[in-house]
Amino acid sequence: MDRRWIHGALFTPDYIDGVRNFMKFVEERFPGDAAILCPCSRCINQKSMAQRDVERHILLNGMSSTYTRWIHHGEANDVHVLEEPVDVDPHSNPIEHENNAADRVEDILTDLMGAQVPCNNAANGDGNPSSNHESVFKTLMEEAKHELYPGCTQFSRFSFVVKMLHLKSYYRISNSAFSAQLKVLRKAFPENNCLPNSYEEAKKMLRTLGLGYVSIHVCPNNCVLFRKEYAELDTCPVCQASRWKDPVNKKVPEKVLRHFPLIPRLQRIFATKKTAEEAQWHKLNREPKEKEMSHPADGEAWKDFDKCWPDFAEDARNLRLGLATDGFNPFGNMKLARLLMLLKLLDL
Ligand SMILES: [Zn+2]
Ligand SMILES: [Zn+2]
């Protein structure tokens, strides 16, 4: 099933054909007068309506970009679908989005400098305060101003590297192919350019900004994470499996969990004016309406929490962590292992 049209530009023949196919798919499974869930990017399968309206919605709003398996419309979960996006027009492809993303990163840097917040564990993510956070941000600001090469006005070195890394992950370019490309680009660009030399070097730039991740070795059978009291072990204390692919060399771990440290991310919310305002919207600007959910704060769980901890609820800056169980099947073995690992990680 070719579902690539979902990512394509609206009003193109491919897109319109795609919508027609979807409606045909629906017709084969539902009576003509039956209301169906609308998978448009606004309703995202939360509202039911007449099929004609659904068609209009998808044409005008676009199909929800993640709805490639039509499970709410009777398609089996395991159907093979082709969903790699097509680059229909340069204005709708990821490079364009990336432009915005890179610009935002520079905004964040500017704000960080102004705010001088104590993002003390942004760099190491382990909660060890570092005393020189101010100088870290100064360096980062300098980095953001760094020209890609003398006279380049299109990119800073930072925005260029972010774009390249985005393309790398989007098109699944291997690490060595990426490094090889960087080497060619370095040669082709004017002298004195400051492109990183390799994938590792490019990644390091993001890591310094606190956008990196922490790798935690895991028992191949998911019993434990090799951290805290298990950090130095070479075998799993529960099932005795080796931590390493080659137990003699101890270089390549059997399994790695990539953990995005939470605290620096939470701190970053309050490091920029825009996100800090958005994070408090629910308390300062929201106008709750009877029987309408506009925010998790309208939900019973949130209200109940507020009742239990009124002091915490009082402050608009309070942040809550939601645990989404979408995709977990607690009665299936594989999924259970994943859930257990998550709970362990959260120290629950
Ligand atoms: Zn809709
Ligand atoms: Zn084990």
mmCIF file of C-alpha atoms and ligand atoms in Angstrom:
data_model
loop_
_atom_site.group_PDB
_atom_site.id
_atom_site.type_symbol
_atom_site.label_atom_id
_atom_site.label_comp_id
_atom_site.label_asym_id
_atom_site.label_seq_id
_atom_site.Cartn_x
_atom_site.Cartn_y
_atom_site.Cartn_z
ATOM 1 C CA MET A 1 0.000 0.000 0.000
ATOM 2 C CA ASP A 2 1.522 3.252 -1.053
ATOM 3 C CA ARG A 3 0.782 5.870 1.599
ATOM 4 C CA ARG A 4 3.483 8.339 0.663
ATOM 5 C CA TRP A 5 0.915 10.807 -0.601
ATOM 6 C CA ILE A 6 -0.036 11.555 3.020
ATOM 7 C CA HIS A 7 3.187 13.528 3.391
ATOM 8 C CA GLY A 8 2.790 15.244 0.032
ATOM 9 C CA ALA A 9 1.560 18.755 -0.702
ATOM 10 C CA LEU A 10 -2.187 19.411 -0.633
ATOM 11 C CA PHE A 11 -4.065 19.951 -3.918
ATOM 12 C CA THR A 12 -1.574 18.028 -6.030
ATOM 13 C CA PRO A 13 -2.940 15.256 -8.287
ATOM 14 C CA ASP A 14 -1.110 12.638 -6.181
ATOM 15 C CA TYR A 15 -2.652 13.932 -3.009
ATOM 16 C CA ILE A 16 -6.159 14.104 -4.437
ATOM 17 C CA ASP A 17 -5.807 10.556 -5.801
ATOM 18 C CA GLY A 18 -4.654 9.443 -2.372
ATOM 19 C CA VAL A 19 -7.717 10.938 -0.705
ATOM 20 C CA ARG A 20 -9.915 9.243 -3.324
ATOM 21 C CA ASN A 21 -8.278 5.923 -2.510
ATOM 22 C CA PHE A 22 -8.903 6.450 1.166
ATOM 23 C CA MET A 23 -12.579 7.211 0.538
ATOM 24 C CA LYS A 24 -12.861 4.096 -1.645
ATOM 25 C CA PHE A 25 -11.285 2.096 1.149
ATOM 26 C CA VAL A 26 -13.934 3.495 3.509
ATOM 27 C CA GLU A 27 -16.808 2.836 1.069
ATOM 28 C CA GLU A 28 -15.843 -0.831 0.879
ATOM 29 C CA ARG A 29 -16.112 -1.192 4.638
ATOM 30 C CA PHE A 30 -18.861 1.163 5.825
ATOM 31 C CA PRO A 31 -22.441 1.801 4.679
ATOM 32 C CA GLY A 32 -22.686 5.093 2.786
ATOM 33 C CA ASP A 33 -24.620 6.860 5.548
ATOM 34 C CA ALA A 34 -22.397 5.732 8.413
ATOM 35 C CA ALA A 35 -20.410 8.394 10.250
ATOM 36 C CA ILE A 36 -16.694 7.630 10.446
ATOM 37 C CA LEU A 37 -13.758 9.001 12.420
ATOM 38 C CA CYS A 38 -12.064 11.869 10.632
ATOM 39 C CA PRO A 39 -8.306 11.345 10.197
ATOM 40 C CA CYS A 40 -7.587 14.898 9.066
ATOM 41 C CA SER A 41 -4.741 16.730 10.770
ATOM 42 C CA ARG A 42 -7.151 18.678 12.953
ATOM 43 C CA CYS A 43 -9.555 15.947 14.028
ATOM 44 C CA ILE A 44 -6.891 13.185 14.214
ATOM 45 C CA ASN A 45 -9.492 10.449 14.556
ATOM 46 C CA GLN A 46 -11.124 12.037 17.575
ATOM 47 C CA LYS A 47 -14.363 13.135 15.866
ATOM 48 C CA SER A 48 -16.944 11.182 13.893
ATOM 49 C CA MET A 49 -18.742 12.734 10.971
ATOM 50 C CA ALA A 50 -20.408 12.058 7.636
ATOM 51 C CA GLN A 51 -18.099 10.598 5.004
ATOM 52 C CA ARG A 52 -18.519 13.598 2.703
ATOM 53 C CA ASP A 53 -17.332 15.916 5.463
ATOM 54 C CA VAL A 54 -14.389 13.681 6.221
ATOM 55 C CA GLU A 55 -13.341 13.827 2.568
ATOM 56 C CA ARG A 56 -13.575 17.609 2.611
ATOM 57 C CA HIS A 57 -11.520 17.773 5.834
ATOM 58 C CA ILE A 58 -8.722 15.610 4.473
ATOM 59 C CA LEU A 59 -8.589 17.608 1.269
ATOM 60 C CA LEU A 60 -8.457 20.933 3.073
ATOM 61 C CA ASN A 61 -6.622 20.174 6.320
ATOM 62 C CA GLY A 62 -4.387 17.371 5.150
ATOM 63 C CA MET A 63 -4.355 13.848 6.506
ATOM 64 C CA SER A 64 -2.781 13.378 9.936
ATOM 65 C CA SER A 65 0.851 12.677 8.994
ATOM 66 C CA THR A 66 1.167 9.699 11.323
ATOM 67 C CA TYR A 67 -1.999 7.959 10.138
ATOM 68 C CA THR A 68 -0.462 5.639 7.589
ATOM 69 C CA ARG A 69 -2.098 2.442 8.818
ATOM 70 C CA TRP A 70 -5.809 2.996 8.661
ATOM 71 C CA ILE A 71 -6.660 0.997 11.747
ATOM 72 C CA HIS A 72 -9.613 3.188 12.729
ATOM 73 C CA HIS A 73 -11.162 2.421 9.365
ATOM 74 C CA GLY A 74 -10.874 -1.326 9.389
ATOM 75 C CA GLU A 75 -7.318 -1.920 8.201
ATOM 76 C CA ALA A 76 -5.299 -4.680 9.883
ATOM 77 C CA ASN A 77 -2.413 -3.554 12.069
ATOM 78 C CA ASP A 78 0.232 -5.526 10.214
ATOM 79 C CA VAL A 79 -0.443 -4.449 6.622
ATOM 80 C CA HIS A 80 2.768 -3.477 4.899
ATOM 81 C CA VAL A 81 2.633 0.178 3.960
ATOM 82 C CA LEU A 82 5.043 2.346 2.060
ATOM 83 C CA GLU A 83 5.271 5.572 4.002
ATOM 84 C CA GLU A 84 8.587 7.211 3.152
ATOM 85 C CA PRO A 85 7.636 10.776 2.341
ATOM 86 C CA VAL A 86 8.035 11.961 -1.232
ATOM 87 C CA ASP A 87 9.755 15.265 -1.917
ATOM 88 C CA VAL A 88 6.966 16.683 -3.963
ATOM 89 C CA ASP A 89 7.949 20.248 -3.752
ATOM 90 C CA PRO A 90 10.885 21.849 -2.044
ATOM 91 C CA HIS A 91 8.640 23.975 0.136
ATOM 92 C CA SER A 92 6.971 21.071 1.809
ATOM 93 C CA ASN A 93 9.996 18.906 2.488
ATOM 94 C CA PRO A 94 11.891 18.462 5.743
ATOM 95 C CA ILE A 95 14.685 20.847 4.838
ATOM 96 C CA GLU A 96 12.209 23.672 5.038
ATOM 97 C CA HIS A 97 10.998 22.620 8.488
ATOM 98 C CA GLU A 98 14.583 22.281 9.516
ATOM 99 C CA ASN A 99 15.202 25.898 8.595
ATOM 100 C CA ASN A 100 12.753 26.869 11.261
ATOM 101 C CA ALA A 101 14.124 24.375 13.735
ATOM 102 C CA ALA A 102 17.661 25.699 13.361
ATOM 103 C CA ASP A 103 16.484 29.276 13.699
ATOM 104 C CA ARG A 104 14.678 28.359 16.861
ATOM 105 C CA VAL A 105 17.832 26.851 18.302
ATOM 106 C CA GLU A 106 19.562 30.174 17.823
ATOM 107 C CA ASP A 107 16.645 31.918 19.535
ATOM 108 C CA ILE A 108 16.998 29.561 22.441
ATOM 109 C CA LEU A 109 20.667 30.381 22.713
ATOM 110 C CA THR A 110 19.962 34.101 22.761
ATOM 111 C CA ASP A 111 17.349 33.639 25.446
ATOM 112 C CA LEU A 112 19.599 31.415 27.479
ATOM 113 C CA MET A 113 22.254 34.076 27.486
ATOM 114 C CA GLY A 114 19.768 36.697 28.657
ATOM 115 C CA ALA A 115 18.204 34.502 31.293
ATOM 116 C CA GLN A 116 21.461 33.066 32.650
ATOM 117 C CA VAL A 117 19.483 30.306 34.234
ATOM 118 C CA PRO A 118 21.330 27.756 36.279
ATOM 119 C CA CYS A 119 21.171 24.980 33.694
ATOM 120 C CA ASN A 120 23.803 23.260 35.734
ATOM 121 C CA ASN A 121 23.329 19.782 34.401
ATOM 122 C CA ALA A 122 22.553 20.600 30.813
ATOM 123 C CA ALA A 123 25.918 19.380 29.695
ATOM 124 C CA ASN A 124 26.296 16.175 31.637
ATOM 125 C CA GLY A 125 22.657 15.341 32.290
ATOM 126 C CA ASP A 126 23.584 13.433 35.413
ATOM 127 C CA GLY A 127 22.653 16.010 37.972
ATOM 128 C CA ASN A 128 26.228 16.946 38.859
ATOM 129 C CA PRO A 129 26.209 20.707 39.090
ATOM 130 C CA SER A 130 28.920 22.396 37.114
ATOM 131 C CA SER A 131 30.075 25.712 38.389
ATOM 132 C CA ASN A 132 30.810 27.369 35.069
ATOM 133 C CA HIS A 133 27.396 27.262 33.403
ATOM 134 C CA GLU A 134 27.622 30.913 32.482
ATOM 135 C CA SER A 135 30.758 30.405 30.479
ATOM 136 C CA VAL A 136 29.206 27.385 28.786
ATOM 137 C CA PHE A 137 26.446 29.605 27.435
ATOM 138 C CA LYS A 138 28.889 32.270 26.434
ATOM 139 C CA THR A 139 30.760 29.701 24.410
ATOM 140 C CA LEU A 140 27.522 28.485 22.910
ATOM 141 C CA MET A 141 26.535 31.995 21.934
ATOM 142 C CA GLU A 142 29.867 32.413 20.250
ATOM 143 C CA GLU A 143 29.247 29.123 18.494
ATOM 144 C CA ALA A 144 25.896 30.351 17.184
ATOM 145 C CA LYS A 145 27.561 33.418 15.694
ATOM 146 C CA HIS A 146 30.308 31.393 14.081
ATOM 147 C CA GLU A 147 30.257 31.848 10.305
ATOM 148 C CA LEU A 148 30.342 28.672 8.291
ATOM 149 C CA TYR A 149 33.113 30.273 6.221
ATOM 150 C CA PRO A 150 34.246 33.901 5.989
ATOM 151 C CA GLY A 151 31.467 35.932 4.356
ATOM 152 C CA CYS A 152 28.793 33.215 4.516
ATOM 153 C CA THR A 153 25.466 34.852 5.287
ATOM 154 C CA GLN A 154 23.155 31.881 4.700
ATOM 155 C CA PHE A 155 24.316 29.676 7.525
ATOM 156 C CA SER A 156 26.093 29.781 10.795
ATOM 157 C CA ARG A 157 28.270 26.761 11.368
ATOM 158 C CA PHE A 158 25.761 25.633 13.952
ATOM 159 C CA SER A 159 22.649 25.938 11.770
ATOM 160 C CA PHE A 160 24.440 24.145 8.938
ATOM 161 C CA VAL A 161 25.439 21.240 11.146
ATOM 162 C CA VAL A 162 21.923 20.963 12.550
ATOM 163 C CA LYS A 163 20.511 20.813 8.999
ATOM 164 C CA MET A 164 23.034 18.220 7.925
ATOM 165 C CA LEU A 165 22.332 16.045 10.963
ATOM 166 C CA HIS A 166 18.620 16.298 10.331
ATOM 167 C CA LEU A 167 19.075 15.127 6.744
ATOM 168 C CA LYS A 168 21.298 12.346 7.977
ATOM 169 C CA SER A 169 18.638 10.960 10.252
ATOM 170 C CA TYR A 170 15.808 11.654 7.797
ATOM 171 C CA TYR A 171 17.400 9.770 4.929
ATOM 172 C CA ARG A 172 19.091 7.253 7.208
ATOM 173 C CA ILE A 173 22.596 8.096 6.015
ATOM 174 C CA SER A 174 25.175 5.919 7.750
ATOM 175 C CA ASN A 175 27.730 7.455 10.121
ATOM 176 C CA SER A 176 30.669 6.744 7.841
ATOM 177 C CA ALA A 177 28.863 8.045 4.734
ATOM 178 C CA PHE A 178 28.058 11.213 6.663
ATOM 179 C CA SER A 179 31.676 11.701 7.726
ATOM 180 C CA ALA A 180 32.808 11.108 4.139
ATOM 181 C CA GLN A 181 30.369 13.772 2.901
ATOM 182 C CA LEU A 182 31.665 16.245 5.468
ATOM 183 C CA LYS A 183 35.201 15.664 4.276
ATOM 184 C CA VAL A 184 34.245 16.411 0.643
ATOM 185 C CA LEU A 185 32.291 19.502 1.692
ATOM 186 C CA ARG A 186 35.228 20.777 3.716
ATOM 187 C CA LYS A 187 37.380 20.582 0.606
ATOM 188 C CA ALA A 188 34.774 22.152 -1.661
ATOM 189 C CA PHE A 189 33.943 25.070 0.638
ATOM 190 C CA PRO A 190 36.083 28.219 0.677
ATOM 191 C CA GLU A 191 39.264 28.022 2.707
ATOM 192 C CA ASN A 192 39.020 28.725 6.428
ATOM 193 C CA ASN A 193 35.595 27.099 6.621
ATOM 194 C CA CYS A 194 34.896 25.515 9.968
ATOM 195 C CA LEU A 195 32.867 22.473 9.107
ATOM 196 C CA PRO A 196 33.273 19.626 11.555
ATOM 197 C CA ASN A 197 35.529 16.832 10.415
ATOM 198 C CA SER A 198 33.342 13.889 11.187
ATOM 199 C CA TYR A 199 29.988 12.712 12.428
ATOM 200 C CA GLU A 200 31.429 12.423 15.939
ATOM 201 C CA GLU A 201 32.539 16.025 15.891
ATOM 202 C CA ALA A 202 29.161 17.222 14.591
ATOM 203 C CA LYS A 203 27.382 15.274 17.302
ATOM 204 C CA LYS A 204 29.641 16.750 19.966
ATOM 205 C CA MET A 205 28.385 20.223 19.092
ATOM 206 C CA LEU A 206 24.827 19.237 19.940
ATOM 207 C CA ARG A 207 25.919 17.427 23.050
ATOM 208 C CA THR A 208 27.506 20.592 24.452
ATOM 209 C CA LEU A 209 24.174 22.299 24.019
ATOM 210 C CA GLY A 210 22.478 19.684 26.162
ATOM 211 C CA LEU A 211 20.695 18.196 23.166
ATOM 212 C CA GLY A 212 22.554 14.937 23.440
ATOM 213 C CA TYR A 213 21.620 11.714 25.112
ATOM 214 C CA VAL A 214 23.111 9.438 27.719
ATOM 215 C CA SER A 215 23.856 5.872 26.710
ATOM 216 C CA ILE A 216 23.093 3.297 29.367
ATOM 217 C CA HIS A 217 24.134 -0.317 28.846
ATOM 218 C CA VAL A 218 21.366 -2.836 29.387
ATOM 219 C CA CYS A 219 21.342 -6.550 30.135
ATOM 220 C CA PRO A 220 20.595 -8.303 26.806
ATOM 221 C CA ASN A 221 17.603 -9.898 28.540
ATOM 222 C CA ASN A 222 16.418 -6.569 29.953
ATOM 223 C CA CYS A 223 16.908 -7.537 33.630
ATOM 224 C CA VAL A 224 18.939 -4.522 34.742
ATOM 225 C CA LEU A 225 20.466 -1.283 33.599
ATOM 226 C CA PHE A 226 24.205 -1.105 34.179
ATOM 227 C CA ARG A 227 24.114 2.062 36.214
ATOM 228 C CA LYS A 228 24.355 3.070 39.877
ATOM 229 C CA GLU A 229 25.372 -0.034 41.845
ATOM 230 C CA TYR A 230 25.601 -2.085 38.628
ATOM 231 C CA ALA A 231 27.670 0.445 36.706
ATOM 232 C CA GLU A 232 30.912 -1.529 36.944
ATOM 233 C CA LEU A 233 29.555 -5.051 36.402
ATOM 234 C CA ASP A 234 30.470 -7.107 33.345
ATOM 235 C CA THR A 235 27.647 -9.617 33.665
ATOM 236 C CA CYS A 236 23.998 -9.279 34.587
ATOM 237 C CA PRO A 237 23.484 -9.903 38.343
ATOM 238 C CA VAL A 238 20.148 -11.575 37.600
ATOM 239 C CA CYS A 239 20.659 -13.818 34.566
ATOM 240 C CA GLN A 240 24.480 -13.756 34.366
ATOM 241 C CA ALA A 241 24.411 -12.783 30.669
ATOM 242 C CA SER A 242 27.468 -10.879 29.479
ATOM 243 C CA ARG A 243 27.213 -7.129 29.167
ATOM 244 C CA TRP A 244 29.667 -7.170 26.248
ATOM 245 C CA LYS A 245 29.526 -8.627 22.779
ATOM 246 C CA ASP A 246 33.115 -9.727 23.291
ATOM 247 C CA PRO A 247 33.628 -10.342 27.043
ATOM 248 C CA VAL A 248 37.429 -10.152 26.659
ATOM 249 C CA ASN A 249 37.661 -6.829 24.858
ATOM 250 C CA LYS A 250 34.756 -5.218 26.718
ATOM 251 C CA LYS A 251 34.292 -2.596 24.070
ATOM 252 C CA VAL A 252 30.938 -3.123 22.393
ATOM 253 C CA PRO A 253 27.921 -3.521 24.696
ATOM 254 C CA GLU A 254 25.232 -6.055 23.848
ATOM 255 C CA LYS A 255 22.400 -3.605 24.290
ATOM 256 C CA VAL A 256 22.203 0.145 24.835
ATOM 257 C CA LEU A 257 19.390 2.309 26.087
ATOM 258 C CA ARG A 258 19.539 5.887 24.877
ATOM 259 C CA HIS A 259 18.229 8.115 27.571
ATOM 260 C CA PHE A 260 17.327 11.754 27.042
ATOM 261 C CA PRO A 261 17.897 13.300 30.468
ATOM 262 C CA LEU A 262 14.732 14.955 31.618
ATOM 263 C CA ILE A 263 15.907 17.718 33.957
ATOM 264 C CA PRO A 264 17.833 19.837 31.420
ATOM 265 C CA ARG A 265 14.824 19.630 29.128
ATOM 266 C CA LEU A 266 12.507 20.850 31.839
ATOM 267 C CA GLN A 267 14.923 23.660 32.682
ATOM 268 C CA ARG A 268 15.036 24.709 29.060
ATOM 269 C CA ILE A 269 11.274 25.276 29.095
ATOM 270 C CA PHE A 270 11.869 28.203 31.439
ATOM 271 C CA ALA A 271 15.003 29.417 29.733
ATOM 272 C CA THR A 272 13.128 31.013 26.845
ATOM 273 C CA LYS A 273 10.344 33.533 27.208
ATOM 274 C CA LYS A 274 8.074 31.922 24.652
ATOM 275 C CA THR A 275 8.079 28.388 26.023
ATOM 276 C CA ALA A 276 7.959 29.663 29.606
ATOM 277 C CA GLU A 277 4.734 31.500 28.772
ATOM 278 C CA GLU A 278 3.293 28.508 26.983
ATOM 279 C CA ALA A 279 4.077 26.257 29.932
ATOM 280 C CA GLN A 280 1.995 28.479 32.221
ATOM 281 C CA TRP A 281 -0.882 29.040 29.798
ATOM 282 C CA HIS A 282 -3.028 26.401 31.429
ATOM 283 C CA LYS A 283 -3.159 28.395 34.666
ATOM 284 C CA LEU A 284 -2.802 32.011 33.535
ATOM 285 C CA ASN A 285 -4.719 32.235 30.261
ATOM 286 C CA ARG A 286 -6.862 29.161 29.847
ATOM 287 C CA GLU A 287 -10.602 29.650 30.077
ATOM 288 C CA PRO A 288 -12.057 26.287 30.986
ATOM 289 C CA LYS A 289 -15.344 25.462 29.339
ATOM 290 C CA GLU A 290 -17.904 23.097 30.739
ATOM 291 C CA LYS A 291 -17.628 19.608 29.200
ATOM 292 C CA GLU A 292 -14.736 20.549 26.946
ATOM 293 C CA MET A 293 -11.187 19.262 27.053
ATOM 294 C CA SER A 294 -8.705 21.882 25.864
ATOM 295 C CA HIS A 295 -5.767 20.813 27.991
ATOM 296 C CA PRO A 296 -4.867 17.932 30.314
ATOM 297 C CA ALA A 297 -5.738 20.377 33.134
ATOM 298 C CA ASP A 298 -9.399 19.805 32.236
ATOM 299 C CA GLY A 299 -9.007 16.120 33.050
ATOM 300 C CA GLU A 300 -9.989 14.431 36.274
ATOM 301 C CA ALA A 301 -6.479 13.165 37.006
ATOM 302 C CA TRP A 302 -5.100 16.698 36.930
ATOM 303 C CA LYS A 303 -7.852 18.080 39.163
ATOM 304 C CA ASP A 304 -7.428 15.244 41.623
ATOM 305 C CA PHE A 305 -3.695 15.918 41.772
ATOM 306 C CA ASP A 306 -4.394 19.607 42.463
ATOM 307 C CA LYS A 307 -6.600 18.641 45.392
ATOM 308 C CA CYS A 308 -3.886 16.476 46.915
ATOM 309 C CA TRP A 309 -1.103 19.023 46.527
ATOM 310 C CA PRO A 310 -2.647 22.508 46.611
ATOM 311 C CA ASP A 311 0.705 24.241 47.254
ATOM 312 C CA PHE A 312 2.148 22.767 44.100
ATOM 313 C CA ALA A 313 -0.994 23.515 42.091
ATOM 314 C CA GLU A 314 -0.926 27.150 43.214
ATOM 315 C CA ASP A 315 2.199 27.965 41.212
ATOM 316 C CA ALA A 316 1.568 28.336 37.477
ATOM 317 C CA ARG A 317 5.102 27.148 36.824
ATOM 318 C CA ASN A 318 4.351 23.660 38.074
ATOM 319 C CA LEU A 319 5.286 20.930 35.647
ATOM 320 C CA ARG A 320 3.816 17.478 35.594
ATOM 321 C CA LEU A 321 5.115 14.373 34.016
ATOM 322 C CA GLY A 322 2.636 12.196 32.197
ATOM 323 C CA LEU A 323 3.325 8.566 31.504
ATOM 324 C CA ALA A 324 1.717 7.601 28.212
ATOM 325 C CA THR A 325 1.047 3.911 27.933
ATOM 326 C CA ASP A 326 0.093 4.030 24.264
ATOM 327 C CA GLY A 327 1.721 1.083 22.517
ATOM 328 C CA PHE A 328 2.296 -0.918 25.687
ATOM 329 C CA ASN A 329 0.604 -4.236 26.044
ATOM 330 C CA PRO A 330 1.118 -5.212 29.661
ATOM 331 C CA PHE A 331 0.149 -8.814 28.936
ATOM 332 C CA GLY A 332 2.646 -9.349 26.119
ATOM 333 C CA ASN A 333 6.175 -10.342 27.151
ATOM 334 C CA MET A 334 8.132 -7.955 24.951
ATOM 335 C CA LYS A 335 6.040 -4.972 25.865
ATOM 336 C CA LEU A 336 6.169 -5.873 29.539
ATOM 337 C CA ALA A 337 9.955 -5.860 29.437
ATOM 338 C CA ARG A 338 9.894 -2.402 27.924
ATOM 339 C CA LEU A 339 7.478 -1.140 30.544
ATOM 340 C CA LEU A 340 9.596 -2.594 33.342
ATOM 341 C CA MET A 341 12.664 -0.940 31.910
ATOM 342 C CA LEU A 342 10.883 2.394 31.798
ATOM 343 C CA LEU A 343 9.715 2.041 35.392
ATOM 344 C CA LYS A 344 13.238 1.144 36.483
ATOM 345 C CA LEU A 345 14.548 4.158 34.695
ATOM 346 C CA LEU A 346 12.105 6.385 36.490
ATOM 347 C CA ASP A 347 13.160 4.730 39.758
ATOM 348 C CA LEU A 348 9.590 3.646 40.449
HETATM 349 ZN ZN ZN B 1 -11.367 16.451 10.283
HETATM 350 ZN ZN ZN B 2 19.930 -10.281 32.774
#
